[in-house]
XYZ file of C-alpha atoms in Angstrom:
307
model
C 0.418 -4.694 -1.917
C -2.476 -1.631 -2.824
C -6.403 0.229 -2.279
C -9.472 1.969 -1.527
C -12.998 4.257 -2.630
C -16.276 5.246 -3.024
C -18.874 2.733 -3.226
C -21.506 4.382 -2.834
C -18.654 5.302 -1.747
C -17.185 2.913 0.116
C -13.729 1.013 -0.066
C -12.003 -1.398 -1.165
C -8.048 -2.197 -1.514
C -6.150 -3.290 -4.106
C -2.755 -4.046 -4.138
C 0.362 -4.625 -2.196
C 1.050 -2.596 -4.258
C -0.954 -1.135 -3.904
C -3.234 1.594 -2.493
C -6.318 3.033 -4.478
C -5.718 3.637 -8.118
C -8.824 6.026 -8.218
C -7.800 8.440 -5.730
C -11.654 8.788 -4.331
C -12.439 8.848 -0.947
C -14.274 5.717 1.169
C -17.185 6.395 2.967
C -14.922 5.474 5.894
C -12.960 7.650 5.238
C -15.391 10.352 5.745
C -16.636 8.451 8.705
C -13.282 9.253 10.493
C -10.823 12.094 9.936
C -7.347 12.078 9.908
C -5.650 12.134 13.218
C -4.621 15.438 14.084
C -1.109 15.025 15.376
C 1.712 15.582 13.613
C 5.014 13.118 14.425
C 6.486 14.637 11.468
C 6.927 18.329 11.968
C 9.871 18.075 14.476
C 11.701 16.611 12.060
C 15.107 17.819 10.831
C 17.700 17.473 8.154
C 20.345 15.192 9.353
C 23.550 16.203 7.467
C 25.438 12.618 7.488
C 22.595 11.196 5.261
C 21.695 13.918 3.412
C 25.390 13.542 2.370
C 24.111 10.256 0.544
C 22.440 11.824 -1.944
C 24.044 12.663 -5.937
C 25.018 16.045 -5.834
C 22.373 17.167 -8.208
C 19.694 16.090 -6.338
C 21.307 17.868 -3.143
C 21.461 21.183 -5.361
C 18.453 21.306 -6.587
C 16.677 20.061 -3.354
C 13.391 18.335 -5.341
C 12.615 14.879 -6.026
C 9.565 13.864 -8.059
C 7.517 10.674 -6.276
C 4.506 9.138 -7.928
C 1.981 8.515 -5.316
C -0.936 6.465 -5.791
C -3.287 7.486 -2.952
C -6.423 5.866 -2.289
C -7.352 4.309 1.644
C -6.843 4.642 5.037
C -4.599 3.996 6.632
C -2.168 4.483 4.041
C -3.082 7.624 1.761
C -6.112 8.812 0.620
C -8.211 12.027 0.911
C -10.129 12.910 3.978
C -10.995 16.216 3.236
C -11.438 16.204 -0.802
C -9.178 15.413 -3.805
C -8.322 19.663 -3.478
C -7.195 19.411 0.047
C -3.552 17.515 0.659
C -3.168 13.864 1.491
C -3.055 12.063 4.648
C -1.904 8.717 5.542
C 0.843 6.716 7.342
C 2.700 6.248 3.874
C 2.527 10.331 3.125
C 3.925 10.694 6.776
C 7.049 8.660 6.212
C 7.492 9.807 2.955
C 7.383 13.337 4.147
C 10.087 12.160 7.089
C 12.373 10.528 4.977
C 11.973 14.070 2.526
C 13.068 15.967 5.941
C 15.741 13.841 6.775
C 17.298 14.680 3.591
C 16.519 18.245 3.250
C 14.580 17.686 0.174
C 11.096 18.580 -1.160
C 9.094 16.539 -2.575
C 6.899 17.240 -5.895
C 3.961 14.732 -5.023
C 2.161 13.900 -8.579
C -0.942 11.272 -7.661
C -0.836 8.585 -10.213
C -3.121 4.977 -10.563
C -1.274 2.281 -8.998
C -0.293 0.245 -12.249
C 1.061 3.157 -13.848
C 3.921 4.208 -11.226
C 6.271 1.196 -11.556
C 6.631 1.817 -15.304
C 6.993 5.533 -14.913
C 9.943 5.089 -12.997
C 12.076 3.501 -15.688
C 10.965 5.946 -17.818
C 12.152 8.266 -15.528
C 8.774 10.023 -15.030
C 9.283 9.835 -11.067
C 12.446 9.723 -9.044
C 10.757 7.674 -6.357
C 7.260 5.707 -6.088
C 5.156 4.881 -3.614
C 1.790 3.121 -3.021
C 1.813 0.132 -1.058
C 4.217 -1.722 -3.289
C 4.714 -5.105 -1.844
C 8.336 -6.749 -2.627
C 7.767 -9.654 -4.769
C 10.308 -11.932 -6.738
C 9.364 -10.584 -10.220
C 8.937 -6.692 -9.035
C 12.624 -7.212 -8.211
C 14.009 -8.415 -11.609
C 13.174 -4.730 -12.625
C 12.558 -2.161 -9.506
C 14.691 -1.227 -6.544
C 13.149 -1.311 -3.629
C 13.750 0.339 0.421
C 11.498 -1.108 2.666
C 9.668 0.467 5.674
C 6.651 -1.251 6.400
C 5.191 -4.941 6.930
C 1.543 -5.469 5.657
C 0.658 -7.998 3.253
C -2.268 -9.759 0.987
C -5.594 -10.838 3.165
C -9.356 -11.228 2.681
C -12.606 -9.221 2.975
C -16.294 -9.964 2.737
C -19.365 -7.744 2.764
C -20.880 -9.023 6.530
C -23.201 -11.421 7.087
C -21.899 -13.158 4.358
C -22.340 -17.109 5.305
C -20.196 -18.207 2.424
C -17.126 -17.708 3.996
C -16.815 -16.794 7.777
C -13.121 -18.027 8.761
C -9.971 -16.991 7.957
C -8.726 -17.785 4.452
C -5.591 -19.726 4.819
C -5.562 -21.843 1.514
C -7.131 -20.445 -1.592
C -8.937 -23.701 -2.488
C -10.886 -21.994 0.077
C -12.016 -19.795 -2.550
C -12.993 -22.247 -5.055
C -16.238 -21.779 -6.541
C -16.367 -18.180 -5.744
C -16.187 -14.714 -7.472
C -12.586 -12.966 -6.328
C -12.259 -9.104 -6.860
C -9.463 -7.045 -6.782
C -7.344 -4.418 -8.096
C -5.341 -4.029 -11.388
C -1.739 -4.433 -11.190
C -1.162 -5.471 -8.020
C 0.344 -8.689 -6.010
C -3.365 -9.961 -5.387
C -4.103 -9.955 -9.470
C -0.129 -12.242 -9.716
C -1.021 -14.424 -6.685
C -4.605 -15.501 -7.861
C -3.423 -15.738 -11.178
C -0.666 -17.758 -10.552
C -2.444 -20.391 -8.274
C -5.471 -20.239 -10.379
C -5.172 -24.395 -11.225
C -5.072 -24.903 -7.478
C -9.194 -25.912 -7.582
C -8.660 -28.392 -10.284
C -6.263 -30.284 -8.697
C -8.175 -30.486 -5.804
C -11.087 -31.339 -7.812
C -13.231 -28.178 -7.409
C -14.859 -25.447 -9.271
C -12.025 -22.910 -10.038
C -12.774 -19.608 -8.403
C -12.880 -16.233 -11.044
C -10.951 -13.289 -11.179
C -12.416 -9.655 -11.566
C -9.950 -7.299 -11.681
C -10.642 -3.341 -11.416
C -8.733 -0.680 -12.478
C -10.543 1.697 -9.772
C -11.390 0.427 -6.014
C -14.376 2.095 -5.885
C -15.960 -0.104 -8.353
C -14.409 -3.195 -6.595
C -16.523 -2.399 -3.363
C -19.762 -1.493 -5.415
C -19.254 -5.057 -6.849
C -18.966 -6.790 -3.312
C -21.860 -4.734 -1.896
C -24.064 -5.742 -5.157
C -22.959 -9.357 -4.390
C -21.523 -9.446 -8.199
C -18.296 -10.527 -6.147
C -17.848 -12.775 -3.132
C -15.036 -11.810 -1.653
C -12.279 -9.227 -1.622
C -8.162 -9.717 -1.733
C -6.388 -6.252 -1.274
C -3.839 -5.114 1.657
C -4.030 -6.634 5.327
C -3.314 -3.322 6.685
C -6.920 -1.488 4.428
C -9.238 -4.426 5.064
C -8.286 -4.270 8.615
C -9.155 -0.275 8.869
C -12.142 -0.297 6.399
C -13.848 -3.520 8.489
C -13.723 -1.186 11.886
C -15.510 1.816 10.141
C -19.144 0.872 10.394
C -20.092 2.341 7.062
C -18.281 -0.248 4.882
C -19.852 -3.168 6.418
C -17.293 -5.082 5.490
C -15.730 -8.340 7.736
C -11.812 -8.734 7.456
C -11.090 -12.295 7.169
C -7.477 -12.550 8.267
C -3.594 -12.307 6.983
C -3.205 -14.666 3.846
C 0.559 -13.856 3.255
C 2.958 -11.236 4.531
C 5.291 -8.802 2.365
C 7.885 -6.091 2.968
C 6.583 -2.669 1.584
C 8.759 -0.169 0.098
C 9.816 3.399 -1.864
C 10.317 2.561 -5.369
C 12.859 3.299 -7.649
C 14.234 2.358 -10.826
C 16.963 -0.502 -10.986
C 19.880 0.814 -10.251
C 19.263 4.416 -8.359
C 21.616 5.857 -6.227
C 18.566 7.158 -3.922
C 17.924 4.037 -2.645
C 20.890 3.826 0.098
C 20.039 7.457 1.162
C 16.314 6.344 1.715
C 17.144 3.631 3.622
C 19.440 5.494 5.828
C 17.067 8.234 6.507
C 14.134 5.752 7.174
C 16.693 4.359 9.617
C 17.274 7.300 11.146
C 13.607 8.080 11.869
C 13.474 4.542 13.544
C 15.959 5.545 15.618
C 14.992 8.608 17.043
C 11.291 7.245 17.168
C 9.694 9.092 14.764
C 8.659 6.063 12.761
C 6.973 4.634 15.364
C 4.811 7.724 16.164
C 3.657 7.854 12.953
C 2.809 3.890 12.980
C 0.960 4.935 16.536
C -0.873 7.469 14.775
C -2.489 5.238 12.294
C -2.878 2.163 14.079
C -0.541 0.242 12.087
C 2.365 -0.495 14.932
C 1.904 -3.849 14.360
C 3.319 -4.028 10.981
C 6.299 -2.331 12.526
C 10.061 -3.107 11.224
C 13.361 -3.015 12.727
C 15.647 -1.665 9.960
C 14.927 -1.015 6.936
C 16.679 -3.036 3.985
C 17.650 -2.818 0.043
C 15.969 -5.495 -1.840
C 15.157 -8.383 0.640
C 14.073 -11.290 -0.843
C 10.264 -11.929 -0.857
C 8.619 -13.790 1.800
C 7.665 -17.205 1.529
């Protein structure tokens, strides 16, 4: 799944993977400043999963993680690209780096660029809304600990579509936009034929390699409609600057950290994100950003996508 900017500036998301890939901030973003609590500052190292980690990442107590932040709610900028990040995924990610006693060395990266990176070895872990798909699997590990999922946006008042997209024949006929990379680009891709055989006009594809110009297009009406992240239409349609109307949940998919096939940080991930579960943590920070309802019960190694 993935997300987010500046359209004059306001947002758009793109991905599941995804969040942003340009790392500006929406205007509704602006709008509304991070919360100011902080679930994860009581957090402590918990010695039985730190344990899980390869000795040399124990030693030297740093892991590198290639963030792509973009939209709220799950990481952009509130206060400027020179002030830290905020968002429900930099939260858990900054848990799980308690849990273990680690630091981590956040490097912001576009969203298509981080899933590559990490077979090259360029980042130990990757985040950014990645939804777990089928394909992802074949060559990324991933450790789940959210739900969210593909769904729909238009600007409002828009009378071409005013229900909930449910089938994308739906769509046919109209001008899709999204982000570069992501599970929205695969999906509408793959199911691009579905207008023809239902004897319609096809629908088009504009992808974007930075959200910002995604929303600019919607707002210009150059685009008709918007597929990014359930959980970022859902928070950009309440902010009253993006005047944008969420049209629903299209399809659901686990979110996770990233890693390259094969890492041994995976089981030590999923046993710390277990342990903030457990002792409530993760559901604080879910509380915080108004994302309980994409809430999961433990989280899991590679789970097959849903269907």
């Amino acid at each position: 799944m993935r997300i987010a900017t500046a359209l004059l500036p306001v947002l758009v998301l793109t991905a599941c993977g995804s969040d942003g890939t340009s790392g500006t901030t929406p205007a509704g973003a602006q709008a509304s400043p991070a919360p100011t609590d902080d679930p994860v500052a009581p957090v402590r190292k918990v010695d039985t999963v730190a344990a899980l980690l390869p000795a040399d990442v124990r030693q030297g107590g740093t892991l590198r993680i290639g963030s792509s932040i973009g939209f709220p709610p799950g990481a952009y900028y509130p206060n400027g690209q020179d002030k830290p990040p905020a968002g429900q995924d930099i939260d858990i990610a900054d848990a799980v780096a308690k849990v273990l006693g680690v630091k981590l060395e956040r490097q912001d990266a576009s969203f298509e660029t981080i899933l590559p990176a990490l077979g090259s070895g360029k980042y130990d872990v990757g985040t950014g809304n990645f939804g777990v798909t089928t394909e992802r699997l074949k060559t990324v590990d991933f450790v789940t600990y959210i739900n969210d999922g593909q769904g729909f946006a238009v600007k409002k008042g828009n009378p071409t579509l005013t229900t909930k997209v449910t089938a994308l024949t739906q769509l046919c006929g109209l001008t899709i936009g999204t982000g570069a990379g992501t599970t929205f680009e695969a999906t509408l891709t793959a199911k691009q034929g579905v207008c023809a055989e239902a004897g319609k006009k096809p629908y088009d594809v504009k992808v974007y390699s930075e959200n910002g110009a995604t929303l600019t297009a919607l707002q210009q009406g150059r685009i008709d409609v918007v597929m990014s992240t359930i959980n970022g239409l859902r928070y950009q349609a309440a902010q009253p600057a993006a005047q944008t109307a969420f049209l629903g949940e299209y399809h659901r998919l686990d979110v996770g950290f990233a890693f390259k096939k094969g890492s041994p940080l995976a089981k030590a991930f999923q046993a710390a994100v277990n342990e903030l579960i457990k002792d409530g943590t993760y559901a604080r920070i879910l509380k915080k950003w108004g994302t309980t309802a994409s809430a999961i019960d433990t989280s899991r190694v590679n789970p097959p996508e849903h269907t």
